[in-house]
Coordinates of C-alpha atoms and ligand atoms in Angstrom, one line a residue:
Chain Q
X1 CA -61.8 -0.2 21.6
X2 CA -59.0 -0.3 19.0
X3 CA -55.9 -2.4 19.7
X4 CA -52.5 -0.8 20.2
X5 CA -50.6 -4.0 20.0
X6 CA -51.6 -7.0 18.0
X7 CA -49.7 -10.3 17.6
X8 CA -51.1 -12.9 15.1
X9 CA -49.8 -16.4 14.9
X10 CA -46.2 -15.3 15.8
X11 CA -43.6 -18.0 15.6
X12 CA -39.9 -17.5 16.3
X13 CA -36.9 -19.8 16.2
X14 CA -33.4 -19.5 17.6
X15 CA -31.7 -21.8 15.0
X16 CA -33.7 -25.0 15.2
X17 CA -35.1 -24.3 18.7
X18 CA -38.6 -22.8 18.6
X19 CA -39.0 -20.2 21.3
X20 CA -42.4 -18.8 20.4
X21 CA -45.2 -21.0 19.2
X22 CA -48.4 -19.5 17.6
X23 CA -48.6 -16.5 19.9
X24 CA -51.8 -14.5 19.6
X25 CA -52.1 -11.4 21.7
X26 CA -54.1 -8.2 21.7
X27 CA -53.6 -5.2 23.9
X28 CA -55.9 -2.2 24.0
X29 CA -54.7 1.3 24.9
X30 CA -54.2 1.7 28.7
X31 CA -54.5 -2.0 29.4
X32 CA -52.0 -3.5 31.8
X33 CA -50.9 -7.1 31.2
X34 CA -48.6 -9.2 33.3
X35 CA -46.8 -12.1 31.9
X36 CA -45.5 -14.9 34.1
X37 CA -44.2 -18.4 33.5
X38 CA -41.2 -20.6 34.3
X39 CA -37.6 -19.7 33.3
X40 CA -36.9 -20.2 29.6
X41 CA -40.6 -20.2 28.6
X42 CA -40.0 -17.3 26.2
X43 CA -41.4 -14.3 28.1
X44 CA -38.4 -12.0 27.4
X45 CA -38.3 -13.1 23.8
X46 CA -42.0 -12.3 23.4
X47 CA -41.8 -8.7 24.7
X48 CA -38.5 -8.1 22.9
X49 CA -40.3 -8.9 19.7
X50 CA -42.7 -6.1 20.3
X51 CA -40.0 -3.5 19.9
X52 CA -38.1 -5.7 17.6
X53 CA -35.0 -6.3 19.7
X54 CA -35.7 -9.8 18.4
X55 CA -37.0 -10.6 15.0
X56 CA -39.9 -13.1 14.5
X57 CA -40.0 -15.4 11.5
X58 CA -43.7 -16.0 11.0
X59 CA -46.9 -14.2 11.8
X60 CA -47.6 -10.5 12.2
X61 CA -46.8 -8.0 14.9
X62 CA -48.6 -4.7 14.6
X63 CA -47.8 -1.9 17.0
X64 CA -49.8 1.3 17.0
X65 CA -51.0 0.6 13.4
X66 CA -47.5 -0.2 12.0
X67 CA -46.5 -3.7 11.1
X68 CA -43.0 -4.7 12.2
X69 CA -41.1 -5.9 9.2
X70 CA -37.8 -5.3 7.4
X71 CA -38.3 -1.5 7.0
X72 CA -35.8 0.2 9.4
X73 CA -37.4 3.6 9.5
X74 CA -40.6 2.2 10.9
X75 CA -38.8 0.2 13.5
X76 CA -37.0 3.3 14.8
X77 CA -40.3 5.2 14.9
X78 CA -41.9 2.3 16.8
X79 CA -39.0 2.0 19.2
X80 CA -39.2 5.7 20.0
X81 CA -42.8 5.3 21.2
X82 CA -42.3 2.0 23.0
X83 CA -40.4 2.4 26.2
X84 CA -38.4 -0.6 27.6
X85 CA -37.1 -1.3 31.1
X86 CA -34.5 -4.0 31.5
X87 CA -33.7 -6.4 34.3
X88 CA -30.1 -5.0 34.3
X89 CA -31.2 -1.3 34.1
X90 CA -28.7 -0.7 31.2
X91 CA -28.2 3.0 32.0
X92 CA -25.4 4.6 30.1
X93 CA -22.5 4.7 32.6
X94 CA -20.6 7.4 30.8
X95 CA -23.4 9.9 31.2
X96 CA -25.0 11.6 34.2
X97 CA -28.6 10.6 35.1
X98 CA -29.8 13.8 33.6
X99 CA -27.9 13.2 30.3
X100 CA -29.2 9.6 30.3
X101 CA -32.7 11.1 30.2
X102 CA -32.1 13.9 27.7
X103 CA -30.0 12.1 25.2
X104 CA -32.7 10.4 23.2
X105 CA -35.2 13.2 23.3
X106 CA -32.5 15.6 22.0
X107 CA -31.1 13.3 19.3
X108 CA -34.1 11.3 18.3
X109 CA -37.1 13.6 18.9
X110 CA -35.0 16.7 18.2
X111 CA -36.2 18.5 21.3
X112 CA -34.3 21.6 22.2
X113 CA -31.9 20.9 25.1
X114 CA -33.7 23.2 27.5
X115 CA -37.0 21.6 26.9
X116 CA -35.5 18.1 27.1
X117 CA -34.0 19.0 30.5
X118 CA -37.4 20.2 31.8
X119 CA -39.0 16.9 30.6
X120 CA -36.2 15.0 32.3
X121 CA -36.5 16.8 35.6
X122 CA -40.3 16.3 35.6
X123 CA -39.9 12.6 35.1
X124 CA -37.0 12.3 37.6
X125 CA -39.2 14.0 40.1
X126 CA -42.0 11.6 39.3
X127 CA -39.7 8.7 40.2
X128 CA -38.4 10.7 43.1
X129 CA -34.7 10.9 42.2
X130 CA -34.5 14.5 41.0
X131 CA -31.9 15.1 43.7
X132 CA -29.6 12.5 41.9
X133 CA -29.8 14.1 38.5
X134 CA -26.2 15.1 38.3
X135 CA -24.7 11.9 39.6
X136 CA -23.5 9.1 37.4
X137 CA -25.3 5.7 37.3
X138 CA -22.4 4.0 39.1
X139 CA -23.0 6.2 42.2
X140 CA -26.7 5.1 42.6
X141 CA -28.2 2.2 44.4
X142 CA -29.9 -0.5 42.3
X143 CA -33.4 0.7 43.1
X144 CA -32.4 4.3 42.2
X145 CA -30.8 3.1 38.9
X146 CA -33.9 1.2 37.9
X147 CA -36.1 4.2 38.7
X148 CA -33.7 6.3 36.6
X149 CA -34.1 3.8 33.8
X150 CA -37.9 4.1 34.0
X151 CA -37.6 7.9 33.9
X152 CA -35.3 7.7 30.9
X153 CA -37.9 5.7 29.0
X154 CA -40.7 8.0 30.1
X155 CA -38.8 11.0 28.7
X156 CA -39.5 9.8 25.2
X157 CA -43.2 10.1 26.1
X158 CA -43.9 6.5 25.0
X159 CA -47.4 5.2 24.4
X160 CA -46.5 1.7 25.6
X161 CA -44.1 0.6 28.3
X162 CA -42.4 -2.8 28.3
X163 CA -40.9 -4.2 31.5
X164 CA -38.7 -7.3 31.5
X165 CA -38.4 -8.5 35.1
X166 CA -37.6 -5.0 36.4
X167 CA -37.1 -6.0 40.0
X168 CA -35.3 -9.4 39.6
X169 CA -31.9 -7.9 40.0
X170 CA -32.8 -5.8 43.1
X171 CA -32.3 -6.4 46.8
X172 CA -35.7 -7.0 48.5
X173 CA -35.7 -3.6 50.3
X174 CA -35.4 -1.8 46.9
X175 CA -38.1 -3.8 45.1
X176 CA -40.9 -1.8 46.7
X177 CA -39.6 1.6 45.6
X178 CA -39.5 0.4 42.0
X179 CA -42.9 -1.3 42.2
X180 CA -44.4 1.9 43.7
X181 CA -43.3 3.9 40.7
X182 CA -44.8 1.3 38.3
X183 CA -48.1 1.3 40.2
X184 CA -48.1 5.1 39.9
X185 CA -47.4 4.8 36.2
X186 CA -50.2 2.3 35.8
X187 CA -52.7 4.5 37.6
X188 CA -51.7 7.3 35.2
X189 CA -53.1 5.3 32.3
X190 CA -50.0 4.0 30.7
X191 CA -50.3 0.9 28.5
X192 CA -48.0 -1.6 30.1
X193 CA -46.7 -5.2 29.5
X194 CA -44.8 -6.4 32.5
X195 CA -42.9 -9.7 32.8
X196 CA -42.6 -10.2 36.6
X197 CA -43.0 -12.7 39.3
X198 CA -44.2 -10.1 41.8
X199 CA -47.7 -11.4 42.1
X200 CA -48.8 -8.7 44.6
X201 CA -48.0 -6.1 41.9
X202 CA -49.9 -8.2 39.3
X203 CA -53.0 -8.4 41.5
X204 CA -53.0 -4.7 42.1
X205 CA -52.6 -3.4 38.6
X206 CA -53.0 -6.1 35.9
X207 CA -56.2 -6.2 33.8
X208 CA -55.1 -9.5 32.3
X209 CA -52.6 -12.2 33.3
X210 CA -50.8 -14.3 30.8
X211 CA -49.1 -17.6 31.7
X212 CA -46.5 -18.9 29.3
X213 CA -44.8 -22.3 29.1
X214 CA -42.5 -23.7 26.5
X215 CA -43.1 -20.9 24.1
X216 CA -46.9 -21.1 24.2
X217 CA -49.5 -18.9 25.9
X218 CA -51.0 -21.5 28.2
X219 CA -53.5 -19.3 29.9
X220 CA -54.9 -15.8 29.4
X221 CA -57.5 -14.6 31.9
X222 CA -58.8 -11.6 33.9
X223 CA -56.5 -11.2 36.9
X224 CA -59.1 -12.2 39.5
X225 CA -60.1 -15.3 37.6
X226 CA -56.5 -16.2 37.0
X227 CA -55.6 -16.3 40.6
X228 CA -58.9 -17.7 42.0
X229 CA -59.8 -20.1 39.3
X230 CA -57.0 -21.1 37.0
X231 CA -58.0 -23.5 34.2
X232 CA -54.9 -25.4 33.2
X233 CA -53.1 -27.7 35.6
X234 CA -49.8 -26.2 34.5
X235 CA -50.9 -22.8 35.7
X236 CA -52.1 -24.3 39.0
X237 CA -48.8 -26.0 39.6
X238 CA -46.9 -22.8 38.8
X239 CA -49.1 -20.7 41.1
X240 CA -48.8 -23.1 43.9
X241 CA -45.0 -22.9 43.6
X242 CA -44.8 -19.1 43.5
X243 CA -47.4 -18.0 45.9
Chain J
X1 CA 16.6 19.5 12.4
X2 CA 15.5 20.4 8.9
X3 CA 17.3 17.8 6.8
X4 CA 18.1 18.8 3.3
X5 CA 15.6 21.6 3.3
X6 CA 17.2 24.7 1.7
X7 CA 18.7 26.9 4.5
X8 CA 17.1 30.1 3.2
X9 CA 13.7 28.6 3.3
X10 CA 13.8 27.2 6.8
X11 CA 11.7 30.0 8.2
X12 CA 8.7 28.3 6.6
X13 CA 9.0 25.2 8.6
X14 CA 9.6 27.3 11.7
X15 CA 6.5 29.4 11.0
X16 CA 4.4 26.3 10.5
X17 CA 5.5 24.8 13.8
X18 CA 5.2 28.2 15.5
X19 CA 1.6 28.5 14.4
X20 CA 1.0 24.9 15.6
X21 CA 2.5 25.5 19.0
X22 CA 0.8 28.9 19.3
X23 CA -2.6 27.5 18.6
X24 CA -2.1 24.6 20.9
X25 CA -0.8 26.8 23.7
X26 CA -3.6 29.3 23.3
X27 CA -6.2 26.6 23.2
X28 CA -5.2 25.5 26.7
X29 CA -6.3 28.9 28.1
X30 CA -9.6 29.6 26.3
X31 CA -13.0 28.5 27.3
X32 CA -14.5 25.1 26.4
X33 CA -16.7 26.6 23.8
X34 CA -13.8 28.3 21.9
X35 CA -11.7 25.2 22.3
X36 CA -14.0 23.3 19.9
X37 CA -13.1 25.8 17.1
X38 CA -9.4 25.5 17.9
X39 CA -9.6 21.7 17.6
X40 CA -11.5 21.9 14.4
X41 CA -8.9 24.3 13.0
X42 CA -6.1 21.9 14.1
X43 CA -7.7 18.9 12.5
X44 CA -9.2 20.3 9.3
X45 CA -7.3 23.5 8.4
X46 CA -3.9 23.4 9.8
X47 CA -2.6 20.2 8.1
X48 CA -3.2 21.6 4.7
X49 CA -2.0 25.1 5.6
X50 CA 1.1 23.7 7.0
X51 CA 1.9 21.5 4.0
X52 CA 1.3 24.3 1.7
X53 CA 3.6 26.5 3.7
X54 CA 6.3 23.9 3.8
X55 CA 6.1 22.6 0.2
X56 CA 5.5 26.0 -1.3
X57 CA 4.8 26.3 -5.0
X58 CA 2.2 29.1 -4.6
X59 CA 1.8 32.5 -2.9
X60 CA 5.2 33.3 -4.2
X61 CA 6.8 30.6 -2.2
X62 CA 9.5 28.6 -3.8
X63 CA 8.6 24.9 -4.4
X64 CA 10.6 22.5 -2.2
X65 CA 10.2 18.9 -3.2
X66 CA 9.4 16.5 -0.4
X67 CA 12.5 14.5 -0.9
X68 CA 14.4 17.4 0.6
X69 CA 12.3 17.5 3.7
X70 CA 13.9 15.8 6.6
X71 CA 15.0 15.7 10.2
X72 CA 12.9 16.3 13.2
X73 CA 10.3 18.3 11.3
X74 CA 9.7 15.3 9.1
X75 CA 9.3 13.0 12.1
X76 CA 6.6 15.4 13.4
X77 CA 4.9 15.8 10.1
X78 CA 4.6 12.0 9.4
X79 CA 3.6 11.2 13.0
X80 CA 0.9 13.9 13.1
X81 CA -0.6 13.0 9.8
X82 CA -0.6 9.3 10.4
X83 CA -2.1 9.7 13.9
X84 CA -4.8 12.1 12.6
X85 CA -6.0 9.9 9.8
X86 CA -5.3 6.4 11.1
X87 CA -7.6 7.0 14.0
X88 CA -10.9 7.7 12.2
X89 CA -10.1 5.0 9.6
X90 CA -9.4 2.5 12.3
X91 CA -12.7 3.3 14.0
X92 CA -14.6 2.9 10.8
X93 CA -12.8 -0.4 10.1
X94 CA -13.6 -1.7 13.6
X95 CA -17.3 -0.9 13.2
X96 CA -17.2 -2.4 9.7
X97 CA -15.8 -5.6 11.0
X98 CA -18.7 -6.0 13.4
X99 CA -21.3 -4.9 10.8
X100 CA -24.2 -7.2 10.1
X101 CA -23.9 -6.6 6.4
X102 CA -21.6 -9.4 5.0
X103 CA -20.1 -7.3 2.2
X104 CA -18.9 -4.5 4.6
X105 CA -17.8 -7.1 7.2
X106 CA -15.7 -9.1 4.9
X107 CA -14.1 -6.1 3.2
X108 CA -13.1 -4.8 6.6
X109 CA -11.7 -8.1 7.7
X110 CA -9.8 -8.5 4.5
X111 CA -8.4 -5.1 4.7
X112 CA -7.3 -5.4 8.3
X113 CA -5.8 -8.8 7.9
X114 CA -4.0 -7.8 4.7
X115 CA -2.3 -4.8 6.3
X116 CA -1.6 -6.6 9.6
X117 CA 0.0 -9.5 7.9
X118 CA 2.7 -7.5 6.0
X119 CA 5.8 -6.0 7.6
X120 CA 5.9 -2.2 7.5
X121 CA 9.1 -2.2 5.6
X122 CA 7.5 -4.2 2.8
X123 CA 4.6 -1.8 2.7
X124 CA 7.0 1.2 2.5
X125 CA 8.9 -0.4 -0.3
X126 CA 5.7 -1.2 -2.2
X127 CA 4.4 2.3 -1.8
X128 CA 7.7 4.0 -2.8
X129 CA 9.0 1.7 -5.5
X130 CA 6.3 -0.6 -6.8
X131 CA 3.2 1.4 -6.6
X132 CA 4.3 4.1 -9.2
X133 CA 4.7 1.3 -11.8
X134 CA 1.0 0.6 -11.7
X135 CA 0.0 4.2 -12.2
X136 CA -0.9 5.2 -15.7
X137 CA 1.8 7.3 -17.4
X138 CA 1.9 10.9 -16.6
X139 CA 0.2 10.6 -13.2
X140 CA 2.5 11.3 -10.3
X141 CA 1.9 11.1 -6.6
X142 CA 4.5 12.5 -4.4
X143 CA 6.6 9.9 -2.6
X144 CA 6.1 11.4 0.8
X145 CA 2.3 11.3 0.3
X146 CA 2.5 7.7 -0.8
X147 CA 4.5 6.8 2.2
X148 CA 2.1 8.7 4.4
X149 CA -0.9 6.9 3.1
X150 CA 0.9 3.6 3.5
X151 CA 1.8 4.2 7.1
X152 CA -1.7 5.6 7.8
X153 CA -3.4 2.5 6.4
X154 CA -1.0 0.2 8.1
X155 CA -1.5 1.8 11.5
X156 CA -5.3 2.0 10.9
X157 CA -5.5 -1.8 10.7
X158 CA -3.9 -2.0 14.1
X159 CA -6.0 0.8 15.5
X160 CA -9.1 -1.1 14.2
X161 CA -8.3 -4.2 16.2
X162 CA -7.7 -2.1 19.4
X163 CA -11.0 -0.4 19.0
X164 CA -12.8 -3.6 18.2
X165 CA -11.5 -4.9 21.6
X166 CA -13.3 -2.0 23.2
X167 CA -16.5 -2.6 21.3
X168 CA -16.5 -6.3 22.3
X169 CA -16.1 -5.4 26.0
X170 CA -19.3 -3.5 26.1
X171 CA -22.3 -5.4 27.4
X172 CA -25.1 -6.2 24.9
X173 CA -27.5 -4.2 27.1
X174 CA -25.9 -0.9 26.1
X175 CA -26.8 -1.6 22.4
X176 CA -30.3 -2.7 23.4
X177 CA -31.0 0.3 25.6
X178 CA -29.9 2.6 22.8
X179 CA -32.0 0.8 20.2
X180 CA -35.0 0.7 22.6
X181 CA -34.9 4.5 22.8
X182 CA -35.2 4.8 19.0
X183 CA -31.6 5.5 18.1
X184 CA -30.4 4.3 14.7
X185 CA -27.0 2.7 14.0
X186 CA -25.0 5.9 13.7
X187 CA -26.5 7.7 16.7
X188 CA -26.1 4.6 18.8
X189 CA -22.5 4.3 17.9
X190 CA -21.6 7.9 18.1
X191 CA -23.4 8.7 21.4
X192 CA -23.4 5.5 23.3
X193 CA -21.0 2.8 22.0
X194 CA -17.9 4.6 20.8
X195 CA -17.6 7.0 23.8
X196 CA -17.5 4.0 26.1
X197 CA -15.5 1.7 23.9
X198 CA -12.8 4.3 23.1
X199 CA -12.5 5.2 26.8
X200 CA -11.9 1.6 27.6
X201 CA -9.1 1.2 25.1
X202 CA -7.2 4.5 25.7
X203 CA -4.1 2.6 26.9
X204 CA -4.2 0.4 23.7
X205 CA -4.7 3.4 21.5
X206 CA -1.7 5.2 23.2
X207 CA 0.3 2.1 22.7
X208 CA -0.4 1.9 19.0
X209 CA 0.3 5.6 18.4
X210 CA 3.6 5.4 20.3
X211 CA 4.6 2.5 18.1
X212 CA 3.7 4.6 15.1
X213 CA 5.9 7.4 16.2
X214 CA 8.8 5.0 16.8
X215 CA 8.2 3.4 13.4
X216 CA 8.8 6.6 11.5
X217 CA 12.6 6.0 11.2
X218 CA 11.8 3.1 9.0
X219 CA 11.1 5.5 6.2
X220 CA 14.8 5.8 5.6
X221 CA 14.5 2.6 3.6
X222 CA 12.8 4.5 0.9
X223 CA 15.2 7.4 1.1
X224 CA 13.2 9.8 3.3
X225 CA 15.3 11.0 6.2
X226 CA 13.5 11.9 9.4
X227 CA 15.4 12.6 12.7
X228 CA 17.2 9.3 13.1
X229 CA 17.9 8.9 9.4
X230 CA 19.3 12.4 9.3
X231 CA 21.7 11.6 12.0
X232 CA 22.9 8.5 10.1
X233 CA 23.5 10.9 7.2
X234 CA 25.2 13.6 9.3
X235 CA 27.7 11.3 10.8
X236 CA 29.3 10.9 7.4
X237 CA 29.7 14.6 7.1
X238 CA 33.3 15.6 8.0
X239 CA 32.1 18.4 10.2
X240 CA 30.3 16.0 12.4
X241 CA 32.8 13.2 12.3
X242 CA 33.0 11.1 15.5
X243 CA 29.8 12.5 16.8
X244 CA 27.6 9.5 15.8
X245 CA 27.2 8.4 19.3
X246 CA 26.0 11.8 20.5
X247 CA 23.7 12.0 17.5
X248 CA 21.9 8.7 18.2
X249 CA 21.7 9.4 21.9
X250 CA 20.1 12.8 21.0
X251 CA 17.7 11.1 18.6
X252 CA 16.8 8.5 21.2
X253 CA 16.2 11.3 23.7
X254 CA 13.9 13.2 21.4
X255 CA 11.8 10.2 20.7
X256 CA 11.6 9.4 24.3
X257 CA 10.4 12.9 25.1
X258 CA 7.8 12.8 22.4
X259 CA 6.6 9.4 23.5
X260 CA 6.6 10.2 27.2
X261 CA 4.6 13.3 26.6
X262 CA 2.0 11.2 24.7
X263 CA 1.9 8.6 27.3
X264 CA 1.4 11.2 30.1
X265 CA -1.4 12.8 28.0
X266 CA -3.2 9.5 27.6
X267 CA -3.0 8.9 31.4
X268 CA -4.4 12.3 32.1
X269 CA -7.2 11.7 29.6
X270 CA -8.0 8.4 31.3
X271 CA -8.3 10.1 34.7
X272 CA -10.3 12.9 33.3
X273 CA -12.8 10.6 31.6
X274 CA -13.2 8.1 34.4
X275 CA -16.7 8.8 35.8
X276 CA -17.7 5.5 37.4
X277 CA -16.7 2.0 38.4
Ligands
ATP301 N1 -30.1 -15.2 21.6 C1 -30.5 -16.5 21.8 N2 -30.0 -17.5 21.1 C2 -30.5 -18.8 21.3 N3 -31.4 -19.1 22.2 C3 -31.9 -18.2 23.0 C4 -31.5 -16.8 22.8 N4 -32.2 -16.0 23.7 C5 -33.0 -16.9 24.4 N5 -32.8 -18.2 24.0 C6 -33.5 -19.3 24.5 O1 -34.9 -19.1 24.3 C7 -35.7 -19.6 25.4 C8 -36.5 -18.5 25.9 O2 -35.7 -17.5 26.4 P1 -36.3 -16.2 27.2 O3 -35.2 -15.4 27.6 O4 -37.4 -15.6 26.3 O5 -37.0 -16.9 28.4 P2 -37.7 -16.2 29.7 O6 -39.1 -16.8 29.8 O7 -37.5 -14.8 29.6 O8 -36.8 -16.8 30.9 P3 -36.3 -16.1 32.2 O9 -37.4 -16.2 33.2 O10 -35.2 -17.0 32.7 O11 -35.9 -14.7 31.9 C9 -34.7 -20.1 26.4 O12 -34.6 -21.5 26.3 C10 -33.3 -19.5 25.9 O13 -32.3 -20.4 26.2
MG302 MG1 -36.4 -13.3 30.7

């Protein structure tokens, strides 16, 4: 199968500090990958490089056949087809939930307003907050806001979804409602890269697990193997702490 | 009221202001959709129409040079023009100052710091007295226009810093969310960043604009007489002798009414736009 995301020998520095070291990664369409690892290991930086919210200095990143480089037009095109969900939701507080969802389809994909609203309502229904469409983000609970943020990303009809610790800012009782939406999305065949420490979710949907430490991919394995028979000691230690 | 504007031609100022008030009044009662056109008219058509009407020189209207304009109408004209133009220029400067392109960034910083570092009086003198000396022979820019441009740029520098305050207050996540949806620089700023940033700094914007209106009397130093300046002139007129006190109280009152109206408007705007938090 062809690859939809390819990273080859990617290196990245913040000033003198090297955050990513020789990262190689391939993702096939419809694959689900979960990335875990200790704080500061470079997980966020890695997935933010995939839609170029961060720039890498060495190596190649190829997303859906387009290499990420200086050319801005390509980057906007890539970003339009890569959805991203943030830890802090980052909904637009000055717009209603519906407008949050229709804004980019109207202005970036040039969808007519009516069509954009239909797409938005379809996705809001899918994440089960269609009854909140006319409210503003500040009026929603954390779990509802994160589901709205997922719907907003889905409205661009992305080929790939990136999640950066989508449940870390949520109270425990809201984590499940967001994970349920993500499981549903995974079952629907979306290509997903998820940074999370929700190992139950990882076991349920991930094809591959990636464990990162100090900017390196320490272990990459099929999910079952990763949990039952981790190779590196570093992974074993991490799993024993988190499980 | 009209300064030294010829008595027989005063109807032209009256007409200009009547049109203005009529349009504004009507725009309060029409639907949201029509309102857009009214605002476009006010911003893009009316200023030029009004100036044409008042300065004349065509359509069979007698030319009245700007040195003869004065009084309250001049206060309004200067304030309105400066407010209209300093706002967009200020926004552009604020964005420029945060640009990732060094050339744009340093030009913006240089411009802002230059205008902020000079007293308005100096700027006015420069525009009225010194600037013409640098123009090639034969070119002539009306003094009022030079002064208007000077005030506009001066206030734009202040506006830029106010707006920049708002830009800085927005969390990085808003930029990242906009980018992650495929928005480019202009769409991101126009749809996501500026609406939020400007809302945050409405009080600061109102403050700057109020200061602008109250700075208009300073133009007397270059011989243009708006309301307060006109009263200074009138008190030497035998007819008005001994009325200086009343005159200045009147001027103060008028300025207060203008500024209070603006401040109320900004408060209403703030309420209307507050959606969350
Ligand atoms: N903009 C930045 N400038 C400088 N250093 C940064 C920047 N962003 C991240 N870093 C550093 O890079 C390293 C990796 O950060 P990153 O956010 O990718 O880690 P992470 O694995 O996502 O951690 P966490 O689990 O806490 O989110 C950290 O040491 C962090 O301090
Ligand atoms: Mg992180």
